Amino acid sequence: MKIARFSRIGFILAAAGSAVGLGNIWKFPYITGENGGGAFVLIYLCTITFIGLSLFIAEVLLGKAARNDVVSSFETLAPKNGHLWKYAGFMIFTGVLILSFYTIVIGWILKYIVVSFTALPTSIKDAGDAFGTMVSTETLTQFIFFTIAFFITIFIVKKGIKKGIEKVNLILMPLLIFILLGLFLYSTTLAGFSQAISFLFVPDWSKVTDTTVLKAVGHAFFTLSLGMGTIMTYAASLPNHTNILKASISVAVIDTAIALIAGVVIFSFLFNAGAQPAAGPGLVFISLPPVFASFGVLGNVFSVTFFVALAFAGITSAVSIVEPTVLYMTSRFNVSRTKALFILGSVAYICGSMALLSNIKEFASYVTFGGKGFFNILDFASSSIMLPLGGIIIAIFVGFVMPKERVYKLLKDYMNDTVFNIWYFLIKFITPIAVLMVMINKIFF
Ligand code: TRP
């Protein structure tokens, strides 16, 4: 099957669209808040540079070398035992799990866009109550917005790489950057700005605990969309002469810059209102609306703008979570995209519905297993087990299974020997060991 090619900028925007998501704007600020700020940010930056980037390059290399779906890529690139290595492609199924709860969160964001047109909560307590009530009691509302988020995602993927994914990213990515830069410029005028800068960039090493490092490593993988073949799948559509190193660095830089800008905006707004940085996963939903409310009507405009940007970021990522499985199903089983999406979508929608119900008081007991709600099970199984496992497999495959000369040939046009050797060492030894540590930590502690 012939796989359509991105334009050069199309690939970078789509990969950046995948990487920049809820992980950057929603998750990065709140885990930074919980882990004490500057020191965490510094560790996160080092992890992106030395581990995340190496794995990103590895995924691009595999995708471009095989130009196939993830399962077939492992099968054909393995010098021997391809029939066994194809099972490494199991990682694409992580996508179904991530999609189920990711679209629920996008649904919350869509609801907040609507709420932004009405009177916003004026205190952190009211905002917390509103968020808690929505998640634990508003079944129908959540279903409506979850379903909308779900179908927008499916619709874009159905249109394919060129007409769907590339086109949407071409519009939404620049728009997202524009909105965030606007908010950033505004935040520089606030009194909370300098406090935000020192919170984010002046390390306070006393705040670093043993799990801080491991949290930073884990987030580096999630934020760069690594470990389930998303980047491999997009790289299967990489134009021939794209510089792999430059493209990978560009995406990592865009992703990191957006996380940092989002961090500065959110903390400037927070500190300006005298709110606390460690508000947990509800940070964006609970802490920002009261800050927006204090600006009057202008605050409503900020609020709509902010949540629209967040929804864009989420949708372009959700699309990239679906594409690996769709490419696998269409190319291995010769089914149409519509049929593939119908099958995959049905499974994800059922999982998502169960996850949604697991947060609702009266249904929770039916979808709680071993003391954990289904929503948390999906999140845990994907981010803490499947993604890191996928990352280790990719690193081992490139570092130990593929012949070094083959890997060298694929990269030699884009980096000199010193850079290649550093990268090869990072992918062969540092990456698998670091990821194994993250997994062990997340599973047992
Ligand atoms: N990187 C995205 C974020 O930060 C999430 C995401 C998209 C993802 N595709 C992925 C995470 C593939 C892991 C694997 O929100």
Short mmCIF file of C-alpha atoms and ligand atoms in Angstrom, two decimals:
data_model
loop_
_atom_site.label_atom_id
_atom_site.label_comp_id
_atom_site.label_asym_id
_atom_site.label_seq_id
_atom_site.Cartn_x
_atom_site.Cartn_y
_atom_site.Cartn_z
CA MET A 1 0.00 0.00 0.00
CA LYS A 2 1.30 3.43 -0.90
CA ILE A 3 1.44 5.78 2.07
CA ALA A 4 0.78 9.48 1.38
CA ARG A 5 3.63 11.90 2.12
CA PHE A 6 3.48 15.03 4.22
CA SER A 7 4.99 18.25 2.96
CA ARG A 8 8.16 19.09 4.93
CA ILE A 9 6.51 21.70 7.11
CA GLY A 10 3.44 19.43 7.19
CA PHE A 11 5.41 16.72 8.96
CA ILE A 12 6.92 19.08 11.51
CA LEU A 13 3.56 20.71 12.25
CA ALA A 14 1.78 17.35 12.54
CA ALA A 15 4.47 15.90 14.81
CA ALA A 16 4.43 19.09 16.87
CA GLY A 17 0.62 18.96 16.87
CA SER A 18 0.86 15.48 18.30
CA ALA A 19 3.48 16.37 20.89
CA VAL A 20 1.85 19.61 22.02
CA GLY A 21 -1.29 18.57 23.84
CA LEU A 22 -2.96 18.37 27.19
CA GLY A 23 0.43 17.15 28.42
CA ASN A 24 1.93 20.61 27.88
CA ILE A 25 -0.78 23.02 28.87
CA TRP A 26 -2.72 21.04 31.44
CA LYS A 27 -0.30 18.48 32.88
CA PHE A 28 3.13 20.18 32.76
CA PRO A 29 2.05 23.22 34.84
CA TYR A 30 0.32 21.14 37.48
CA ILE A 31 3.13 18.61 37.97
CA THR A 32 5.60 21.49 38.02
CA GLY A 33 3.43 23.10 40.70
CA GLU A 34 3.34 19.90 42.71
CA ASN A 35 7.05 19.26 42.40
CA GLY A 36 8.32 22.62 43.53
CA GLY A 37 9.02 24.49 40.28
CA GLY A 38 12.52 25.40 39.03
CA ALA A 39 14.48 22.27 39.95
CA PHE A 40 11.81 20.05 38.39
CA VAL A 41 11.82 22.17 35.23
CA LEU A 42 15.60 21.89 34.95
CA ILE A 43 15.51 18.09 35.31
CA TYR A 44 12.67 17.92 32.78
CA LEU A 45 14.68 20.00 30.29
CA CYS A 46 17.72 17.70 30.66
CA THR A 47 15.52 14.63 30.19
CA ILE A 48 13.97 16.02 27.01
CA THR A 49 17.42 16.85 25.65
CA PHE A 50 19.20 13.59 26.43
CA ILE A 51 16.54 10.90 26.53
CA GLY A 52 13.35 12.16 24.87
CA LEU A 53 15.12 13.57 21.83
CA SER A 54 17.15 10.36 21.26
CA LEU A 55 14.04 8.24 21.31
CA PHE A 56 12.23 10.70 19.08
CA ILE A 57 15.05 10.40 16.51
CA ALA A 58 14.85 6.60 16.83
CA GLU A 59 11.12 6.57 16.09
CA VAL A 60 11.53 8.87 13.08
CA LEU A 61 14.32 6.67 11.79
CA LEU A 62 12.26 3.48 12.08
CA GLY A 63 9.23 5.08 10.45
CA LYS A 64 11.21 6.47 7.55
CA ALA A 65 13.24 3.28 7.03
CA ALA A 66 10.18 1.03 6.84
CA ARG A 67 7.51 3.42 5.52
CA ASN A 68 4.90 1.03 6.79
CA ASP A 69 2.52 0.49 9.70
CA VAL A 70 4.19 -0.13 13.06
CA VAL A 71 3.66 -3.92 13.12
CA SER A 72 5.02 -4.39 9.58
CA SER A 73 7.90 -2.01 10.33
CA PHE A 74 9.24 -4.17 13.15
CA GLU A 75 8.64 -7.27 11.04
CA THR A 76 10.55 -6.04 8.01
CA LEU A 77 13.34 -4.12 9.76
CA ALA A 78 14.38 -6.98 12.05
CA PRO A 79 17.35 -8.71 10.38
CA LYS A 80 15.98 -12.05 11.59
CA ASN A 81 12.93 -13.35 13.48
CA GLY A 82 10.66 -10.73 11.93
CA HIS A 83 7.69 -13.01 12.66
CA LEU A 84 8.44 -12.57 16.37
CA TRP A 85 9.43 -8.89 16.28
CA LYS A 86 6.12 -7.98 14.68
CA TYR A 87 4.59 -8.48 18.13
CA ALA A 88 6.55 -5.42 19.27
CA GLY A 89 3.88 -3.60 17.27
CA PHE A 90 1.43 -4.32 20.12
CA MET A 91 2.30 -0.82 21.27
CA ILE A 92 -0.17 0.75 18.84
CA PHE A 93 -3.04 -0.65 20.91
CA THR A 94 -2.03 1.66 23.72
CA GLY A 95 -3.67 4.29 21.53
CA VAL A 96 -7.15 2.89 22.13
CA LEU A 97 -6.62 3.18 25.89
CA ILE A 98 -5.19 6.71 25.75
CA LEU A 99 -7.87 7.91 23.33
CA SER A 100 -10.68 6.79 25.68
CA PHE A 101 -9.73 9.06 28.56
CA TYR A 102 -7.99 11.77 26.53
CA THR A 103 -11.28 12.55 24.73
CA ILE A 104 -13.08 12.76 28.08
CA VAL A 105 -10.66 15.49 29.16
CA ILE A 106 -11.09 17.27 25.80
CA GLY A 107 -14.85 17.02 26.51
CA TRP A 108 -14.33 18.86 29.82
CA ILE A 109 -12.43 21.55 27.93
CA LEU A 110 -15.25 21.90 25.38
CA LYS A 111 -17.67 22.33 28.26
CA TYR A 112 -15.43 25.03 29.74
CA ILE A 113 -15.50 26.88 26.42
CA VAL A 114 -19.29 27.04 26.76
CA VAL A 115 -19.09 27.95 30.47
CA SER A 116 -16.68 30.76 29.57
CA PHE A 117 -19.58 32.64 27.96
CA THR A 118 -21.44 32.73 31.28
CA ALA A 119 -20.58 34.16 34.72
CA LEU A 120 -17.29 32.61 35.85
CA PRO A 121 -16.72 31.38 39.43
CA THR A 122 -15.10 34.15 41.46
CA SER A 123 -13.28 32.09 44.07
CA ILE A 124 -11.00 29.06 43.95
CA LYS A 125 -13.46 27.25 46.20
CA ASP A 126 -16.43 27.87 43.88
CA ALA A 127 -14.36 26.80 40.88
CA GLY A 128 -13.27 23.64 42.68
CA ASP A 129 -16.87 22.81 43.57
CA ALA A 130 -18.01 23.45 39.98
CA PHE A 131 -15.29 21.19 38.58
CA GLY A 132 -15.93 18.46 41.16
CA THR A 133 -19.68 18.57 40.53
CA MET A 134 -19.20 18.28 36.78
CA VAL A 135 -16.87 15.27 37.03
CA SER A 136 -18.81 13.38 39.69
CA THR A 137 -22.47 14.14 38.91
CA GLU A 138 -23.04 15.58 35.42
CA THR A 139 -23.38 12.36 33.46
CA LEU A 140 -25.33 13.61 30.44
CA THR A 141 -23.33 16.83 30.01
CA GLN A 142 -20.06 14.91 30.10
CA PHE A 143 -21.38 12.33 27.63
CA ILE A 144 -22.43 15.04 25.20
CA PHE A 145 -19.06 16.80 25.23
CA PHE A 146 -17.08 13.54 25.26
CA THR A 147 -19.05 12.38 22.21
CA ILE A 148 -18.44 15.66 20.38
CA ALA A 149 -14.68 15.49 21.11
CA PHE A 150 -14.66 11.87 20.00
CA PHE A 151 -16.38 12.49 16.68
CA ILE A 152 -14.30 15.54 15.81
CA THR A 153 -11.20 13.37 16.26
CA ILE A 154 -12.58 10.45 14.22
CA PHE A 155 -13.76 12.80 11.48
CA ILE A 156 -10.30 14.34 11.04
CA VAL A 157 -8.56 10.95 11.00
CA LYS A 158 -11.07 9.62 8.48
CA LYS A 159 -9.97 12.28 5.99
CA GLY A 160 -6.46 10.84 6.01
CA ILE A 161 -2.91 12.11 6.43
CA LYS A 162 -2.94 14.81 3.75
CA LYS A 163 -6.49 16.14 3.70
CA GLY A 164 -7.23 15.57 7.38
CA ILE A 165 -4.25 15.57 9.70
CA GLU A 166 -1.87 17.81 7.70
CA LYS A 167 -4.56 20.34 6.88
CA VAL A 168 -5.92 20.61 10.43
CA ASN A 169 -2.44 21.02 11.90
CA LEU A 170 -1.53 23.61 9.27
CA ILE A 171 -4.32 25.80 10.63
CA LEU A 172 -4.56 24.86 14.31
CA MET A 173 -0.87 24.79 15.25
CA PRO A 174 -0.08 28.37 14.18
CA LEU A 175 -3.39 29.49 15.73
CA LEU A 176 -2.54 27.79 19.03
CA ILE A 177 0.92 29.38 19.10
CA PHE A 178 -0.63 32.75 18.28
CA ILE A 179 -3.21 32.50 21.11
CA LEU A 180 -0.60 31.38 23.63
CA LEU A 181 1.80 34.16 22.62
CA GLY A 182 -1.03 36.66 23.05
CA LEU A 183 -1.73 35.38 26.55
CA PHE A 184 2.01 35.34 27.25
CA LEU A 185 2.41 38.99 26.22
CA TYR A 186 -0.48 39.91 28.46
CA SER A 187 0.99 37.94 31.36
CA THR A 188 4.22 39.97 31.15
CA THR A 189 2.23 43.03 32.22
CA LEU A 190 0.97 41.36 35.40
CA ALA A 191 2.48 41.69 38.85
CA GLY A 192 2.56 37.90 39.15
CA PHE A 193 4.88 37.57 36.11
CA SER A 194 8.22 37.95 37.89
CA GLN A 195 7.10 35.59 40.62
CA ALA A 196 6.15 33.04 37.95
CA ILE A 197 9.55 33.38 36.27
CA SER A 198 11.44 32.79 39.49
CA PHE A 199 9.16 29.92 40.47
CA LEU A 200 9.78 28.20 37.11
CA PHE A 201 13.42 29.01 36.48
CA VAL A 202 15.21 29.42 39.80
CA PRO A 203 15.84 25.89 41.07
CA ASP A 204 15.19 25.23 44.72
CA TRP A 205 17.01 21.93 45.20
CA SER A 206 15.52 21.38 48.64
CA LYS A 207 12.22 20.65 46.88
CA VAL A 208 13.66 17.73 44.89
CA THR A 209 12.71 14.30 46.20
CA ASP A 210 13.75 10.93 44.77
CA THR A 211 10.59 10.68 42.69
CA THR A 212 11.00 14.13 41.13
CA VAL A 213 13.58 12.88 38.62
CA LEU A 214 11.48 9.90 37.65
CA LYS A 215 8.37 12.03 37.23
CA ALA A 216 10.29 14.31 34.91
CA VAL A 217 11.47 11.33 32.83
CA GLY A 218 7.93 9.96 32.59
CA HIS A 219 6.52 13.26 31.50
CA ALA A 220 9.22 13.73 28.87
CA PHE A 221 7.95 10.57 27.15
CA PHE A 222 4.30 11.49 27.35
CA THR A 223 4.78 15.04 26.16
CA LEU A 224 6.81 14.00 23.09
CA SER A 225 4.24 11.29 22.16
CA LEU A 226 6.82 8.53 22.47
CA GLY A 227 6.40 4.82 23.08
CA MET A 228 3.38 3.82 21.03
CA GLY A 229 4.46 4.31 17.44
CA THR A 230 2.78 7.69 16.89
CA ILE A 231 5.99 9.34 15.72
CA MET A 232 6.94 6.19 13.75
CA THR A 233 3.59 6.31 11.98
CA TYR A 234 3.88 9.99 11.09
CA ALA A 235 7.49 9.43 9.97
CA ALA A 236 6.26 6.75 7.54
CA SER A 237 4.87 9.77 5.67
CA LEU A 238 8.08 11.82 6.01
CA PRO A 239 9.14 13.47 2.74
CA ASN A 240 12.35 11.91 1.36
CA HIS A 241 14.88 14.61 1.98
CA THR A 242 13.79 15.90 5.36
CA ASN A 243 16.69 16.27 7.77
CA ILE A 244 15.77 13.83 10.55
CA LEU A 245 17.93 15.51 13.19
CA LYS A 246 16.70 19.03 12.44
CA ALA A 247 13.05 17.96 12.26
CA SER A 248 13.31 16.10 15.59
CA ILE A 249 15.02 19.02 17.29
CA SER A 250 12.41 21.43 15.90
CA VAL A 251 9.55 19.39 17.34
CA ALA A 252 11.25 18.98 20.73
CA VAL A 253 11.95 22.73 20.84
CA ILE A 254 8.38 23.70 19.89
CA ASP A 255 6.98 21.24 22.43
CA THR A 256 9.22 22.47 25.22
CA ALA A 257 8.72 26.14 24.38
CA ILE A 258 4.94 25.74 24.49
CA ALA A 259 5.05 23.91 27.82
CA LEU A 260 7.23 26.69 29.28
CA ILE A 261 5.08 29.48 27.84
CA ALA A 262 1.93 27.78 29.15
CA GLY A 263 3.68 27.46 32.51
CA VAL A 264 4.58 31.15 32.63
CA VAL A 265 1.04 32.21 31.62
CA ILE A 266 -0.69 29.96 34.14
CA PHE A 267 1.61 30.79 37.05
CA SER A 268 1.56 34.52 36.30
CA PHE A 269 -2.22 34.46 36.41
CA LEU A 270 -2.20 32.28 39.52
CA PHE A 271 0.30 34.28 41.53
CA ASN A 272 -1.41 37.46 40.43
CA ALA A 273 -4.56 36.20 42.14
CA GLY A 274 -2.56 35.04 45.15
CA ALA A 275 -3.45 31.38 44.46
CA GLN A 276 -1.31 28.35 45.28
CA PRO A 277 0.83 26.53 42.67
CA ALA A 278 0.16 22.98 43.95
CA ALA A 279 -3.52 22.72 43.01
CA GLY A 280 -3.16 19.24 41.45
CA PRO A 281 -4.73 17.90 38.24
CA GLY A 282 -7.60 20.38 38.42
CA LEU A 283 -5.12 23.31 38.23
CA VAL A 284 -6.25 24.62 34.85
CA PHE A 285 -9.97 24.07 35.50
CA ILE A 286 -10.06 25.21 39.11
CA SER A 287 -7.49 27.97 39.37
CA LEU A 288 -7.81 29.85 36.13
CA PRO A 289 -11.54 30.68 35.86
CA PRO A 290 -11.57 32.81 39.08
CA VAL A 291 -8.51 34.64 37.78
CA PHE A 292 -10.29 35.24 34.49
CA ALA A 293 -13.43 36.30 36.40
CA SER A 294 -11.51 39.07 38.14
CA PHE A 295 -10.98 40.76 34.74
CA GLY A 296 -14.71 41.21 34.12
CA VAL A 297 -15.88 40.81 30.52
CA LEU A 298 -12.28 40.82 29.31
CA GLY A 299 -11.85 37.74 31.51
CA ASN A 300 -14.59 35.93 29.58
CA VAL A 301 -12.72 36.68 26.37
CA PHE A 302 -9.47 35.34 27.90
CA SER A 303 -11.28 32.28 29.16
CA VAL A 304 -12.84 31.40 25.80
CA THR A 305 -9.52 32.01 24.06
CA PHE A 306 -7.59 29.91 26.51
CA PHE A 307 -9.91 26.89 26.46
CA VAL A 308 -10.24 27.02 22.68
CA ALA A 309 -6.44 26.86 22.45
CA LEU A 310 -6.39 23.98 24.90
CA ALA A 311 -9.06 22.12 22.89
CA PHE A 312 -7.05 22.61 19.66
CA ALA A 313 -3.93 21.26 21.31
CA GLY A 314 -5.87 18.24 22.59
CA ILE A 315 -7.56 17.43 19.28
CA THR A 316 -4.37 17.48 17.20
CA SER A 317 -2.85 15.09 19.76
CA ALA A 318 -5.91 12.82 19.90
CA VAL A 319 -5.76 12.48 16.13
CA SER A 320 -2.16 11.26 16.39
CA ILE A 321 -3.16 8.70 19.00
CA VAL A 322 -5.65 7.13 16.56
CA GLU A 323 -3.60 7.12 13.33
CA PRO A 324 -1.16 4.25 14.16
CA THR A 325 -4.00 1.75 14.66
CA VAL A 326 -5.86 2.97 11.58
CA LEU A 327 -2.76 2.63 9.39
CA TYR A 328 -2.17 -0.85 10.82
CA MET A 329 -5.74 -2.00 10.14
CA THR A 330 -5.98 -0.51 6.65
CA SER A 331 -2.60 -1.76 5.47
CA ARG A 332 -2.57 -5.25 7.04
CA PHE A 333 -6.24 -6.18 6.64
CA ASN A 334 -7.13 -4.14 3.60
CA VAL A 335 -10.19 -2.57 5.26
CA SER A 336 -11.29 1.01 4.47
CA ARG A 337 -10.42 3.85 6.87
CA THR A 338 -14.12 4.17 7.67
CA LYS A 339 -14.40 0.53 8.68
CA ALA A 340 -11.14 0.62 10.66
CA LEU A 341 -12.34 3.73 12.51
CA PHE A 342 -15.70 2.16 13.17
CA ILE A 343 -14.15 -0.89 14.83
CA LEU A 344 -11.46 1.01 16.73
CA GLY A 345 -13.86 3.84 17.57
CA SER A 346 -16.46 1.46 19.00
CA VAL A 347 -13.92 -0.14 21.35
CA ALA A 348 -12.53 3.23 22.45
CA TYR A 349 -16.00 4.71 22.89
CA ILE A 350 -17.10 1.84 25.11
CA CYS A 351 -13.89 2.10 27.19
CA GLY A 352 -14.33 5.88 27.37
CA SER A 353 -17.95 5.55 28.50
CA MET A 354 -16.91 3.17 31.26
CA ALA A 355 -14.14 5.55 32.29
CA LEU A 356 -16.56 8.46 32.36
CA LEU A 357 -19.04 6.53 34.50
CA SER A 358 -16.29 5.52 36.91
CA ASN A 359 -16.06 9.16 38.05
CA ILE A 360 -19.84 9.40 38.66
CA LYS A 361 -20.90 8.60 42.21
CA GLU A 362 -23.87 6.33 41.53
CA PHE A 363 -22.15 4.28 38.82
CA ALA A 364 -18.61 4.15 40.21
CA SER A 365 -19.00 0.82 41.96
CA TYR A 366 -19.85 -0.96 38.67
CA VAL A 367 -16.68 0.22 36.93
CA THR A 368 -14.20 -0.01 39.76
CA PHE A 369 -11.81 -2.92 39.71
CA GLY A 370 -9.45 -3.76 42.53
CA GLY A 371 -10.24 -0.47 44.25
CA LYS A 372 -9.34 1.63 41.19
CA GLY A 373 -11.84 3.45 38.98
CA PHE A 374 -11.73 2.57 35.28
CA PHE A 375 -10.61 6.10 34.35
CA ASN A 376 -7.54 5.74 36.55
CA ILE A 377 -6.92 2.20 35.36
CA LEU A 378 -6.79 3.37 31.72
CA ASP A 379 -4.45 6.23 32.60
CA PHE A 380 -2.22 4.01 34.70
CA ALA A 381 -2.11 1.08 32.27
CA SER A 382 -1.22 3.30 29.33
CA SER A 383 1.12 5.93 30.79
CA SER A 384 2.80 3.81 33.43
CA ILE A 385 3.05 0.42 31.77
CA MET A 386 2.41 0.39 28.03
CA LEU A 387 4.18 3.60 26.92
CA PRO A 388 7.40 3.02 28.88
CA LEU A 389 7.45 -0.60 27.68
CA GLY A 390 7.07 0.63 24.10
CA GLY A 391 9.93 3.08 24.67
CA ILE A 392 12.25 0.37 25.96
CA ILE A 393 11.41 -1.92 23.02
CA ILE A 394 12.11 0.82 20.48
CA ALA A 395 15.44 1.67 22.16
CA ILE A 396 16.48 -1.98 22.28
CA PHE A 397 15.39 -2.58 18.70
CA VAL A 398 17.43 0.34 17.36
CA GLY A 399 20.36 -0.15 19.73
CA PHE A 400 20.76 -3.93 19.67
CA VAL A 401 18.62 -5.59 17.00
CA MET A 402 19.22 -3.47 13.93
CA PRO A 403 22.80 -3.68 12.63
CA LYS A 404 24.77 -0.57 13.60
CA GLU A 405 25.82 0.07 9.95
CA ARG A 406 22.21 0.16 8.84
CA VAL A 407 21.31 2.68 11.55
CA TYR A 408 24.44 4.71 10.73
CA LYS A 409 23.55 4.79 7.02
CA LEU A 410 20.10 6.12 7.80
CA LEU A 411 21.46 8.98 9.88
CA LYS A 412 24.89 9.82 8.47
CA ASP A 413 23.62 12.54 6.13
CA TYR A 414 22.16 14.45 9.05
CA MET A 415 24.80 14.26 11.76
CA ASN A 416 28.58 13.95 12.05
CA ASP A 417 30.24 10.91 13.64
CA THR A 418 30.60 12.46 17.08
CA VAL A 419 26.92 13.36 17.28
CA PHE A 420 26.01 9.92 15.95
CA ASN A 421 28.11 8.17 18.59
CA ILE A 422 26.63 10.22 21.41
CA TRP A 423 23.11 9.50 20.14
CA TYR A 424 23.89 5.79 19.72
CA PHE A 425 25.17 5.57 23.29
CA LEU A 426 22.12 7.37 24.63
CA ILE A 427 19.68 5.12 22.78
CA LYS A 428 21.53 1.90 23.55
CA PHE A 429 22.20 2.33 27.25
CA ILE A 430 20.84 5.46 28.89
CA THR A 431 17.30 5.40 27.46
CA PRO A 432 16.35 1.79 28.30
CA ILE A 433 17.80 2.02 31.80
CA ALA A 434 16.18 5.36 32.56
CA VAL A 435 12.79 4.18 31.32
CA LEU A 436 13.02 0.96 33.28
CA MET A 437 13.62 3.04 36.39
CA VAL A 438 10.52 5.13 35.64
CA MET A 439 8.40 2.02 35.22
CA ILE A 440 9.60 0.36 38.37
CA ASN A 441 9.05 3.55 40.31
CA LYS A 442 5.56 4.13 38.95
CA ILE A 443 4.39 0.57 39.40
CA PHE A 444 5.76 -0.13 42.83
CA PHE A 445 5.80 3.22 44.62
N1 TRP B 1 1.96 14.27 23.63
C1 TRP B 1 0.58 14.50 23.84
C2 TRP B 1 0.41 15.47 25.03
O1 TRP B 1 1.35 16.02 25.50
C3 TRP B 1 -0.19 13.24 24.09
C4 TRP B 1 0.03 12.21 23.06
C5 TRP B 1 -0.30 12.27 21.74
C6 TRP B 1 0.69 10.99 23.25
N2 TRP B 1 0.11 11.13 21.09
C7 TRP B 1 0.72 10.33 21.99
C8 TRP B 1 1.27 10.42 24.36
C9 TRP B 1 1.33 9.11 21.87
C10 TRP B 1 1.86 9.19 24.23
C11 TRP B 1 1.91 8.55 22.99
O2 TRP B 1 -0.68 15.68 25.47
#
